Each structure stands twice: as C-alpha cells, then as structure tokens.
Coordinates of N, CA and C in Angstrom, one line a residue:
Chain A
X1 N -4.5 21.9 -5.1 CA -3.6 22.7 -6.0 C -2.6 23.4 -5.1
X2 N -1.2 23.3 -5.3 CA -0.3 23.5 -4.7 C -0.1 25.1 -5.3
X3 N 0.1 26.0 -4.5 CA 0.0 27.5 -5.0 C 1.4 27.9 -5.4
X4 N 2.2 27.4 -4.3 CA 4.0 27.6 -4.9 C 4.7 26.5 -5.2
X5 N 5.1 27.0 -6.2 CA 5.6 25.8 -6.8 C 6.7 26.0 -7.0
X6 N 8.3 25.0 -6.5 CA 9.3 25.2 -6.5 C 10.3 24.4 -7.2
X7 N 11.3 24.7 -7.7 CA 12.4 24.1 -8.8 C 13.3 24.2 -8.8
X8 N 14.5 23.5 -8.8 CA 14.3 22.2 -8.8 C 13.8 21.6 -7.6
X9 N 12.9 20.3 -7.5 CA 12.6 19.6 -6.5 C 14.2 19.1 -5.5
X10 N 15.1 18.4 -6.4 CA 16.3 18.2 -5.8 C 17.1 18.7 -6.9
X11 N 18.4 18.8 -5.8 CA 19.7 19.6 -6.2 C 20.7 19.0 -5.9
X12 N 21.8 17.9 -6.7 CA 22.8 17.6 -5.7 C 24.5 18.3 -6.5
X13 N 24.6 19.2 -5.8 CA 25.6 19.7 -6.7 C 27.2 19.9 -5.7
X14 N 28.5 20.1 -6.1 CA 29.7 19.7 -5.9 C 29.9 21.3 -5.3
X15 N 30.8 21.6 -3.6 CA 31.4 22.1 -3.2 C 31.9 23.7 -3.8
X16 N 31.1 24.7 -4.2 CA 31.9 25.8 -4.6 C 31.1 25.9 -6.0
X17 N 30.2 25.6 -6.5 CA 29.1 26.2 -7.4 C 28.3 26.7 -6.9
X18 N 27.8 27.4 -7.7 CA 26.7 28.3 -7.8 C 25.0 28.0 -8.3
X19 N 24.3 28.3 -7.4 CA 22.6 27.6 -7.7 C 22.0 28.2 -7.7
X20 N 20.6 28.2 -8.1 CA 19.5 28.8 -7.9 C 18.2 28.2 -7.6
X21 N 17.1 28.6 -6.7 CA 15.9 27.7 -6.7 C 14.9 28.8 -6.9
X22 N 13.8 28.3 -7.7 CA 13.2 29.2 -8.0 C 11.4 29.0 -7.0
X23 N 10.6 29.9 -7.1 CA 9.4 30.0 -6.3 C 8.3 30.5 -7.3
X24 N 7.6 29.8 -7.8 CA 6.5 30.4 -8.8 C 5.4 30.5 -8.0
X25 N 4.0 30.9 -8.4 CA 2.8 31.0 -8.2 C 2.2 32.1 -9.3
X26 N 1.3 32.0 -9.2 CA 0.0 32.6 -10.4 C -0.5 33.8 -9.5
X27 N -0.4 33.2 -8.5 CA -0.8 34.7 -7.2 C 0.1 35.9 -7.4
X28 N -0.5 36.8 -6.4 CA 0.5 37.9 -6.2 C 0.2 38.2 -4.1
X29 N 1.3 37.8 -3.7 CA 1.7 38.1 -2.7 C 1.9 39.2 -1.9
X30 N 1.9 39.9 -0.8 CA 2.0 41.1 -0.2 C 3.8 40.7 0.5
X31 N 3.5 39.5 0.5 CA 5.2 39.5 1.2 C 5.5 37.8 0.7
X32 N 6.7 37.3 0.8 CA 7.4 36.5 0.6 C 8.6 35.9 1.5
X33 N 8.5 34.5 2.1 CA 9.7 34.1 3.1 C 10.4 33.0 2.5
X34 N 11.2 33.0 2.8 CA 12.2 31.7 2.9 C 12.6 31.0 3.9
X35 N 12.6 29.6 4.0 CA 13.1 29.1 5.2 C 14.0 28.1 4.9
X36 N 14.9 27.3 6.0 CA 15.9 26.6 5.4 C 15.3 25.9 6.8
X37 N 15.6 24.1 6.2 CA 14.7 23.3 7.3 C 15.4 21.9 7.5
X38 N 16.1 21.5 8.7 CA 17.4 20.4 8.8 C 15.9 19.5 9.1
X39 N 16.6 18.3 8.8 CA 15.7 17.1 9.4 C 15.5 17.1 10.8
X40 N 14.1 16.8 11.1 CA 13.7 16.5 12.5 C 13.1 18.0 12.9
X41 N 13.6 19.1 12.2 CA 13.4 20.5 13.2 C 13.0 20.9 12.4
X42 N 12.1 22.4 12.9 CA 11.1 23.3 12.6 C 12.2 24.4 11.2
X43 N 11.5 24.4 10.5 CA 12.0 25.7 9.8 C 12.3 26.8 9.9
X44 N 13.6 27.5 9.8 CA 14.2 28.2 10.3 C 14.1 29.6 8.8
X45 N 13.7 30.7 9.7 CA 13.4 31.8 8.6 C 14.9 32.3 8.4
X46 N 15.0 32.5 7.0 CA 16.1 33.0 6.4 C 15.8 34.7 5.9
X47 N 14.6 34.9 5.2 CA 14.5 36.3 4.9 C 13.2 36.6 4.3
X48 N 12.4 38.1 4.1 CA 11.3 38.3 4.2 C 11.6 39.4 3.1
X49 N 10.5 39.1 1.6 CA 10.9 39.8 0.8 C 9.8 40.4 0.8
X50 N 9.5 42.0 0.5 CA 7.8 42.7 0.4 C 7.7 43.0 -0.9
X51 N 8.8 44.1 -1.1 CA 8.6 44.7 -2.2 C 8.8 44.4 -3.6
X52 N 7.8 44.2 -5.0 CA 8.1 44.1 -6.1 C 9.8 44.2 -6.6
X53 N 10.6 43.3 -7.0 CA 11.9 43.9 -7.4 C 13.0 43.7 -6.3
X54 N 12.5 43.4 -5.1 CA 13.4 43.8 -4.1 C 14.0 42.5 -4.2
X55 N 16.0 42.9 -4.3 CA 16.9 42.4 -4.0 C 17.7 42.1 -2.5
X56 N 17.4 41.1 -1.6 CA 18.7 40.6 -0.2 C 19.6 40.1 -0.4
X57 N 20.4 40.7 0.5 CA 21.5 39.3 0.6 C 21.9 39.2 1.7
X58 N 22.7 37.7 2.0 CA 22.0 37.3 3.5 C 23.9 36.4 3.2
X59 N 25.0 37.0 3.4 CA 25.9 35.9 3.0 C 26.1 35.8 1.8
X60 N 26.0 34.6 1.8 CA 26.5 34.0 0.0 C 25.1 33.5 0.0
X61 N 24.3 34.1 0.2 CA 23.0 33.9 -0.2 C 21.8 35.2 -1.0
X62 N 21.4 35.3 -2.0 CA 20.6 36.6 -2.5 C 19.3 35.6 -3.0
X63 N 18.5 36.8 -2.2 CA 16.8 36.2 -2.8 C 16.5 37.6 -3.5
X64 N 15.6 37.6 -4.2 CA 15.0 38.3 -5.0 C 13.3 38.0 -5.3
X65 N 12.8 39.1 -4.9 CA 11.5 39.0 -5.0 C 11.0 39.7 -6.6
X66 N 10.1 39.1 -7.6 CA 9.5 39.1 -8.7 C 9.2 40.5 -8.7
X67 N 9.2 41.2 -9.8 CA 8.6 42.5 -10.0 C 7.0 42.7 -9.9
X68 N 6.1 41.8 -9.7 CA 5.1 41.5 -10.0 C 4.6 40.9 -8.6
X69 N 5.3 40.4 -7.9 CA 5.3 40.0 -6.7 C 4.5 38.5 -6.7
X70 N 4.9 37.8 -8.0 CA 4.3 36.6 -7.9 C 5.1 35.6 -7.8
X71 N 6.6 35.5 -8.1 CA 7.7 34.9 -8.0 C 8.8 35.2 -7.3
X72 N 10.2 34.0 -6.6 CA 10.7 34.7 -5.7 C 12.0 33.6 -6.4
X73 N 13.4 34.1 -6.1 CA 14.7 33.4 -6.2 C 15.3 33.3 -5.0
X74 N 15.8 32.4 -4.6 CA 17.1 32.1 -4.3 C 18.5 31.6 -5.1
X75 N 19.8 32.5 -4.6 CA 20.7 32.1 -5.5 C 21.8 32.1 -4.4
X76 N 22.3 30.9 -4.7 CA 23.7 30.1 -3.5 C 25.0 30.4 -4.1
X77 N 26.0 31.5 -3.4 CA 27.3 31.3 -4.4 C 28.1 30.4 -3.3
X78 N 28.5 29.7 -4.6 CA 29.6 29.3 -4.0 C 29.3 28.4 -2.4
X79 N 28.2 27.2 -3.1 CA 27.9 26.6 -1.9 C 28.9 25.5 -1.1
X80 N 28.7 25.4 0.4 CA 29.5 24.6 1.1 C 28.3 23.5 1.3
X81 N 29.0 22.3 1.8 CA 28.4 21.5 2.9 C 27.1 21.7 3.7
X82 N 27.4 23.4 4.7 CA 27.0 23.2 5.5 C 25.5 23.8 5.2
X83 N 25.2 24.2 3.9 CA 24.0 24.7 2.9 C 22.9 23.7 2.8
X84 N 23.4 22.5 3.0 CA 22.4 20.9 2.7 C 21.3 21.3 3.5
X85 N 20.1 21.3 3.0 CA 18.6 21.0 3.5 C 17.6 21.3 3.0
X86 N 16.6 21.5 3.4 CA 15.5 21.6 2.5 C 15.3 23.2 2.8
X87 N 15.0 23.8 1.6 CA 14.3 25.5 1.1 C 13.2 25.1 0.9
X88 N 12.9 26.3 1.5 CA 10.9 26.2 1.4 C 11.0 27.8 1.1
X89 N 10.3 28.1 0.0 CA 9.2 29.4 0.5 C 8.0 29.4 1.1
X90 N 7.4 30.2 1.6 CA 6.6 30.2 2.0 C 5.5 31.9 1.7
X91 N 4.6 32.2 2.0 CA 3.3 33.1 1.9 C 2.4 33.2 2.5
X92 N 1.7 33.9 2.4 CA 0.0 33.9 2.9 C -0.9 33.8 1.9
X93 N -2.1 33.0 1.9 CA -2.3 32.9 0.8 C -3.9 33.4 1.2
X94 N -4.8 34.2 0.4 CA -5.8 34.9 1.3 C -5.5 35.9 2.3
X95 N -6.7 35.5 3.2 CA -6.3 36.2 4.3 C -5.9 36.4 5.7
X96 N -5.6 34.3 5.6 CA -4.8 34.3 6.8 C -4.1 33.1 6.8
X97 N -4.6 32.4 5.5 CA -3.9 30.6 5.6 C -2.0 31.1 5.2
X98 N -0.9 30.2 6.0 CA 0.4 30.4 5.8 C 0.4 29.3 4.9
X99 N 1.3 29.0 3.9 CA 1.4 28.4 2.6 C 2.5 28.1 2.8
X100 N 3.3 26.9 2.4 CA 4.7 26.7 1.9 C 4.9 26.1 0.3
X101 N 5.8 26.4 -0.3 CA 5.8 26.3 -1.7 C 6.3 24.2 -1.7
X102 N 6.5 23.6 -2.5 CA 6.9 22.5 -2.7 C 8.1 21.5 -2.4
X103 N 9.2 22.9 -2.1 CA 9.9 22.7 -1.7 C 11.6 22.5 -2.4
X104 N 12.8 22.2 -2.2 CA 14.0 22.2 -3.0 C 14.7 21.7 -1.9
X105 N 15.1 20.5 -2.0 CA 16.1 19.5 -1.1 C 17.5 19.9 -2.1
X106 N 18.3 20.4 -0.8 CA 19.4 20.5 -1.7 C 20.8 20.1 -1.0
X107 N 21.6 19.5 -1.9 CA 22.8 18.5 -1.2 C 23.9 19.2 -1.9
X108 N 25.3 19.4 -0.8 CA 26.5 19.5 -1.2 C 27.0 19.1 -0.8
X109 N 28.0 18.3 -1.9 CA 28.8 17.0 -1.7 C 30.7 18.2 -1.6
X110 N 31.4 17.9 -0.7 CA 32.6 18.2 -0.3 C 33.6 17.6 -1.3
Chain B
X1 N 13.8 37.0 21.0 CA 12.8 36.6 19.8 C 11.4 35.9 20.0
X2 N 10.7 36.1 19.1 CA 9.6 34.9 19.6 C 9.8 33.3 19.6
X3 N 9.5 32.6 20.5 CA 9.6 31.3 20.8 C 8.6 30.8 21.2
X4 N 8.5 29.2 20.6 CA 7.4 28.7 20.2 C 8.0 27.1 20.7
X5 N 7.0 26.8 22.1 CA 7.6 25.5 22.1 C 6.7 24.5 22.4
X6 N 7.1 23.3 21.2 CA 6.4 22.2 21.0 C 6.8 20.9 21.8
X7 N 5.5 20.3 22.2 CA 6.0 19.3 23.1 C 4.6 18.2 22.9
X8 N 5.2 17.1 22.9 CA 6.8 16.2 23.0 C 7.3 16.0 21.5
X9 N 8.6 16.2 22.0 CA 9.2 16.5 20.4 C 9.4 15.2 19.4
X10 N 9.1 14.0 20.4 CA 8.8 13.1 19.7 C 7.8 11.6 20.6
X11 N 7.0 10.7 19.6 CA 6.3 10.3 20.6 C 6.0 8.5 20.0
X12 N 5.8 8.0 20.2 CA 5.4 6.2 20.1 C 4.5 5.8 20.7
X13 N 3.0 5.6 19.5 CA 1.8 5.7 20.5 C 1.2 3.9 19.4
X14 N 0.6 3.0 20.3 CA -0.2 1.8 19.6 C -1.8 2.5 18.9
X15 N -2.0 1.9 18.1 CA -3.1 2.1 17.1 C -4.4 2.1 17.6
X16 N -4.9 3.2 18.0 CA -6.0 3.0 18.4 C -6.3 3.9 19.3
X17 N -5.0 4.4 19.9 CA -4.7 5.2 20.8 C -4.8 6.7 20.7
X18 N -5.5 7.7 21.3 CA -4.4 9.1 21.2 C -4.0 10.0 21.3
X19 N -3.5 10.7 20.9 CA -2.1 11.1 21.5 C -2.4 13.2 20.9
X20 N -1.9 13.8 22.1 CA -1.9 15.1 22.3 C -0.3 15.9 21.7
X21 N -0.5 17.1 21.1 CA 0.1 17.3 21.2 C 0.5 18.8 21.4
X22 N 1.4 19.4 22.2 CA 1.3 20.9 22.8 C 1.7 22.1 22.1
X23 N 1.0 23.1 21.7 CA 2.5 24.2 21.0 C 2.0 25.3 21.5
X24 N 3.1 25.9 22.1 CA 3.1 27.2 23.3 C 3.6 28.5 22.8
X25 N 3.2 29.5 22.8 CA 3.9 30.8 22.7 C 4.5 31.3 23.7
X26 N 5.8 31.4 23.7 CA 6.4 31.6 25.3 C 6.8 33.3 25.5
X27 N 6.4 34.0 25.0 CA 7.1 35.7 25.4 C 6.5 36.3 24.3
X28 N 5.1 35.6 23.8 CA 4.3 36.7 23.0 C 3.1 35.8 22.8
X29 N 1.9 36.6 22.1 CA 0.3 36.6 22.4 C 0.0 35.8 20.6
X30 N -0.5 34.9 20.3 CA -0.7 34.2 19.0 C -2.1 34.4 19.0
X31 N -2.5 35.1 18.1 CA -3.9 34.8 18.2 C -4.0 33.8 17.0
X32 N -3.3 33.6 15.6 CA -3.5 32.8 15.1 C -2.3 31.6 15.0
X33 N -2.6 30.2 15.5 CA -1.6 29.5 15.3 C -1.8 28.0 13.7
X34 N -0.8 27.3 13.4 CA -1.3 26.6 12.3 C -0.8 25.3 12.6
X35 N -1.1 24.4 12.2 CA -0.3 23.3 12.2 C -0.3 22.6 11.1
X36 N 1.0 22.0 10.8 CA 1.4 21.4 9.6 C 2.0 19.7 9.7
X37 N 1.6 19.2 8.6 CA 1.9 17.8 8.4 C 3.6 17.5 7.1
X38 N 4.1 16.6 7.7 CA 5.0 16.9 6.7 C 6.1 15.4 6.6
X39 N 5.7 14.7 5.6 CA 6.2 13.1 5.3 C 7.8 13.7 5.2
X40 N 7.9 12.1 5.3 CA 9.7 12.4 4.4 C 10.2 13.1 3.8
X41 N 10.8 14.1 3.5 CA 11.5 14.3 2.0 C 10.9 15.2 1.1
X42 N 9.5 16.0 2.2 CA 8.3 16.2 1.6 C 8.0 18.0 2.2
X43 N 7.7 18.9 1.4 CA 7.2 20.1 2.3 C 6.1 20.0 3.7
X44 N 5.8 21.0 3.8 CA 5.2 21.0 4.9 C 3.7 21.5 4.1
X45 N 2.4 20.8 4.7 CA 1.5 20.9 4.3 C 0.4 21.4 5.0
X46 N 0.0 22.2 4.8 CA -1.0 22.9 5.9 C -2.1 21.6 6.1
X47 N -2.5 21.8 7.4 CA -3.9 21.2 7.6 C -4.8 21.7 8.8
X48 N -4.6 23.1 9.2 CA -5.6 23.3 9.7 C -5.1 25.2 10.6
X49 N -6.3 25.7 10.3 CA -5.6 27.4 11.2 C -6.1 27.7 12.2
X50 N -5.8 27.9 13.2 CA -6.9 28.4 14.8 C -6.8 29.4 15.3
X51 N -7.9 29.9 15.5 CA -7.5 30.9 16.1 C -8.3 31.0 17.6
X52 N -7.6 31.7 18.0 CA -8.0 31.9 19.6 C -9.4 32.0 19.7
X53 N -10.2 30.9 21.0 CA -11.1 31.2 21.2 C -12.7 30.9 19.7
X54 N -12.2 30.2 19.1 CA -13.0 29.7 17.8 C -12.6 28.6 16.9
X55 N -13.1 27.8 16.3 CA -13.2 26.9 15.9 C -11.9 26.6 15.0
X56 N -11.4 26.2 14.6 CA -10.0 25.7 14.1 C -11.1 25.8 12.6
X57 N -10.2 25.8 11.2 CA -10.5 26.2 9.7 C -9.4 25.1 9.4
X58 N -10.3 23.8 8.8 CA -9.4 22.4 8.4 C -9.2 23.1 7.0
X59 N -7.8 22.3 6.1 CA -7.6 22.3 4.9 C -8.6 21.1 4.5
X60 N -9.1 21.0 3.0 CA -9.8 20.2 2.2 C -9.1 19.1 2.3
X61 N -9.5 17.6 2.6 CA -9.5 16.6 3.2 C -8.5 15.9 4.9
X62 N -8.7 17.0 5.5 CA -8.2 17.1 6.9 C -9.7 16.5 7.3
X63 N -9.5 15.6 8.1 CA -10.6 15.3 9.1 C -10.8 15.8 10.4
X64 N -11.7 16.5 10.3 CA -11.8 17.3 11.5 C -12.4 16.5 13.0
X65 N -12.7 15.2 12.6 CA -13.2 14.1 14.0 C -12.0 13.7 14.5
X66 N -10.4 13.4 13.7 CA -9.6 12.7 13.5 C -8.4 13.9 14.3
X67 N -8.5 14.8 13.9 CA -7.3 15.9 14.2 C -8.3 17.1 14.8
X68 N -8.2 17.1 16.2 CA -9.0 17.8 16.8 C -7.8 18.9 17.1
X69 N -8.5 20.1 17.1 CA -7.8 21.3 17.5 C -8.3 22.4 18.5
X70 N -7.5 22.8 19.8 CA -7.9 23.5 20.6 C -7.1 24.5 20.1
X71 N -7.7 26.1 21.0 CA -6.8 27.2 20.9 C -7.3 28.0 21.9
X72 N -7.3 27.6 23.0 CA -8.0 28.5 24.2 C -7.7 29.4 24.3
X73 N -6.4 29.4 24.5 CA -5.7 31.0 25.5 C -4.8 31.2 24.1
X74 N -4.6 32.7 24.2 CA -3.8 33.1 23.4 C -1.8 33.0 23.1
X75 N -1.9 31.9 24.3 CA -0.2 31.2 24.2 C -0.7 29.7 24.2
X76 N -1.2 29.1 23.6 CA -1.7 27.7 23.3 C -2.4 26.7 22.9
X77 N -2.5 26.4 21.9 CA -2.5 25.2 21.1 C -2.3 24.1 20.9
X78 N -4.0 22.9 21.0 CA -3.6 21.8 20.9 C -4.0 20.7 19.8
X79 N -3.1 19.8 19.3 CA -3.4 18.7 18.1 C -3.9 17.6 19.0
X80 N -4.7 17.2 18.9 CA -5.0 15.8 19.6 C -5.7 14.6 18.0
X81 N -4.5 13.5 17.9 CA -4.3 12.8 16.6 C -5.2 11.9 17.4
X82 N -6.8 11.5 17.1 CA -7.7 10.7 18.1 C -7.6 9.0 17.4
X83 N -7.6 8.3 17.7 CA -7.9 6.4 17.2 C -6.7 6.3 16.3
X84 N -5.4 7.0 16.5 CA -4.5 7.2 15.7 C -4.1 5.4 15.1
X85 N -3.9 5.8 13.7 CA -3.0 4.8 13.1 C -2.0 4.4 12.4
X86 N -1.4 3.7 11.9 CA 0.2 3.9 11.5 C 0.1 4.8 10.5
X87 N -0.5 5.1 9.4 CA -0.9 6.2 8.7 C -0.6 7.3 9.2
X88 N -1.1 7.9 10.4 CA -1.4 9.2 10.4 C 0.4 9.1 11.5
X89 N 1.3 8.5 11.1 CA 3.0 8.3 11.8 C 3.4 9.5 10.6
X90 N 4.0 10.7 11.1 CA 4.4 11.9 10.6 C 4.9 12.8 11.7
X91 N 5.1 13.5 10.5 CA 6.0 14.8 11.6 C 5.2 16.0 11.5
X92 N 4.9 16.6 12.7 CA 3.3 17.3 12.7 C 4.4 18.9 13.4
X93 N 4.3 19.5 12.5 CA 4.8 21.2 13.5 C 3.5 22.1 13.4
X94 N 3.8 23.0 14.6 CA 3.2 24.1 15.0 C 3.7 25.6 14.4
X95 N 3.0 27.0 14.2 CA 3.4 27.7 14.0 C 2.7 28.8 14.4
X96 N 2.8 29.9 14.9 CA 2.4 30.9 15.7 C 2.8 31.9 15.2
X97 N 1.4 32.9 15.0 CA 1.5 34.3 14.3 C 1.7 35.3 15.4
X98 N 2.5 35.6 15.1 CA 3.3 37.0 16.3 C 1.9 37.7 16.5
X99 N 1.7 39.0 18.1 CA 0.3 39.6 17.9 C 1.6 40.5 18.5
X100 N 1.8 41.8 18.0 CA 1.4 42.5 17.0 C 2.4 42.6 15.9
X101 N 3.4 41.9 15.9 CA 4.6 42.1 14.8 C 3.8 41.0 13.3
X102 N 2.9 40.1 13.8 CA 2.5 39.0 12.6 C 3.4 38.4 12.1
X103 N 4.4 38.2 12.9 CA 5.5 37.2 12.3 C 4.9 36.0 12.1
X104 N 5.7 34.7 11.9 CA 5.1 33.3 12.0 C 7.0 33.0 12.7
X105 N 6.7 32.2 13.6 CA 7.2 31.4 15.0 C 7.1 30.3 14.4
X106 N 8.1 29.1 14.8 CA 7.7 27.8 14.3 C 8.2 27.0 15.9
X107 N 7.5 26.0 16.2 CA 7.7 24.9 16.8 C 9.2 24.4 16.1
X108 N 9.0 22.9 17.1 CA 10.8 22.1 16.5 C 10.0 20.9 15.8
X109 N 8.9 20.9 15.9 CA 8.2 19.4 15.6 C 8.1 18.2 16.4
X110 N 7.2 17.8 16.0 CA 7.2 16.6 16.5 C 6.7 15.3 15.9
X111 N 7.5 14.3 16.2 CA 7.8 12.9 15.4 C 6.9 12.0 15.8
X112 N 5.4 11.3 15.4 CA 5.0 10.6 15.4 C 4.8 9.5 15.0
X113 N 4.9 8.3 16.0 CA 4.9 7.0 15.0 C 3.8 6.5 15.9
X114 N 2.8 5.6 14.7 CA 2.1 4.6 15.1 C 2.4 3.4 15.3
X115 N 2.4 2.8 16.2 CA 3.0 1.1 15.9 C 1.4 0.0 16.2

C-alpha cells in the first residue's frame, strides 16, 4: 500500500501556465518534503513543510502543507521548460522508514 | 552541506555475477541510511533501512539473501545485488539521515544493468 499518493501521475502542459500536484495520504505527518528529480540523478530537496497550514514559496513555486498535516500541494506559476521532471513528496512514515509519494512527471513544452 | 557520495554511478555486470555498491557520508555522521529502487518513469521505492552497526530492516518482498546490506561505520553503506540478473537492471540510490540535523542526503544513483 502506497502511503502518498500523488496527482496527477503526468502533466504535459504549454510554456506559461499554471499547475498544481497534489500529495494525499490518510496519515498524518510531523513534516513534509518535496523533491524535484532529473533523470539519472538523486533527488534534489526543494522544501520542508512542518506546520499544519503552513504556506512556502520558493520562486514561482508555493507548497502548502494540509491543515491536518495529512496532505501537501505544490503549485507552478507560470511554468518554463526548465520545470520538466519528476516531483516526489516525500515523509517519514513511523518511526524511521523515509517514504516517497507516487510521484508527478511533469513536462513543459516551449 | 551534507554530501553523500555514491559509487559507481553506473555499472554493466553478466548474470550471475555481483556487484557492490558504495554510499558515503562525506562531512557528517549517518546513523541511519536507506536505499531505494527506482524503474523508469517510476518513484522511488524503498527497500530496505540500516542503521549503523545492526542489521538492515528489508521492505515486504525485498530479499534479504539477494540485496545484502552493510552499515559498519557511521559514513558507510553497502548494497551488494548477489547472482544478479537482468531483472534486478535498475537504478538503485542511497540516502543518509543527517546525525544531528536528521536531514536526509541523497546519493546521485546508480544505473544498473544486467546483461
């Protein structure tokens, strides 16, 4: 059973829209990550959400962590090119296994 | 920052063979490291957690005769893929829990193929 579960699986959307991926789970989390992951190479952390409610922004990038601390967003404005790859969330799940959610391949066409 | 380096970043091993693989904490102490499996196109899937000095904790259907795991010293961790076969041809990363910040560190991976 996959704990986070993420949506859409793929994304291929046009130069200068706006997206969102979403991070579910039935759990409730103490913290919340995101990573952004190019082919071939290790996942690269984008940002670390704790608190219920809490809103980042990282660029033209805002994550938002669930009030409840069981769900998490990502939202792209205004994406480029150089955005293309795979989003993962990620968690702890217990009390020491690291978890990554399902995942969101996402493509921007120029 | 913490760094985490995986080696060899990629590797071409015949069936039957196998094949090691390294992941280092270079300018901090891991007591827990993880390693992950991860197909094409596909997330990353845990399969197994170690911690220093004790036995490695497989995910539910990880073979633990098949994917052997060391964690001696607290900067090192090893996968060793044993009678590997084209099957088990994946991209296998490492990840290392910061001691004392608990971050998680990631390797660059590494590309496995069976031939």
């Amino acid at each position: 059973t996959q704990l986070l579960e993420q949506s859409p699986q793929f994304l291929s959307i046009q130069e200068g829209e706006n997206l969102t991926v979403y991070c579910n789970s039935s759990s409730v989390f103490s913290s919340l990550q995101w990573y952004r992951q190019e082919p071939g190479e290790g996942p690269v952390l984008l940002v670390t959400v704790v608190t219920g409610g809490e809103v980042k922004k990282l660029k033209r990038l805002t994550f938002q962590f669930g009030d409840a601390r069981k769900d998490s967003s990502l939202h792209i404005t205004a994406a480029q090119p150089g955005d293309t790859g795979l989003y993962l969330c990620a968690a702890t799940s217990g009390t020491y296994k690291y978890i990554f959610g399902t995942g969101t391949r996402l493509k921007v066409l120029a | 920052g913490a760094v985490v380096s995986q080696h060899p970043s990629w590797v071409i091993c015949k069936s039957g063979t196998s094949v090691k693989i390294e992941c280092r904490s270079l300018d901090f102490q891991a007591t827990t490291m993880f390693w992950y499996r991860q197909f094409p196109k596909q997330s990353l899937m845990l399969m197994a957690t170690s911690n220093e000095g004790s036995k490695a904790t497989y995910e539910q259907g990880v073979e633990k005769d098949k994917f052997l795991i060391n964690h001696a010293s607290l900067t090192l961790s090893t996968l060793t893929v044993t009678s590997a076969h084209p099957e088990d041809s994946s991209f296998y990363i490492c990840s290392a829990r910061d001691y004392p910040t608990y971050g998680y560190t990631f390797g660059s991976g590494t590309r496995l193929t069976v031939v």
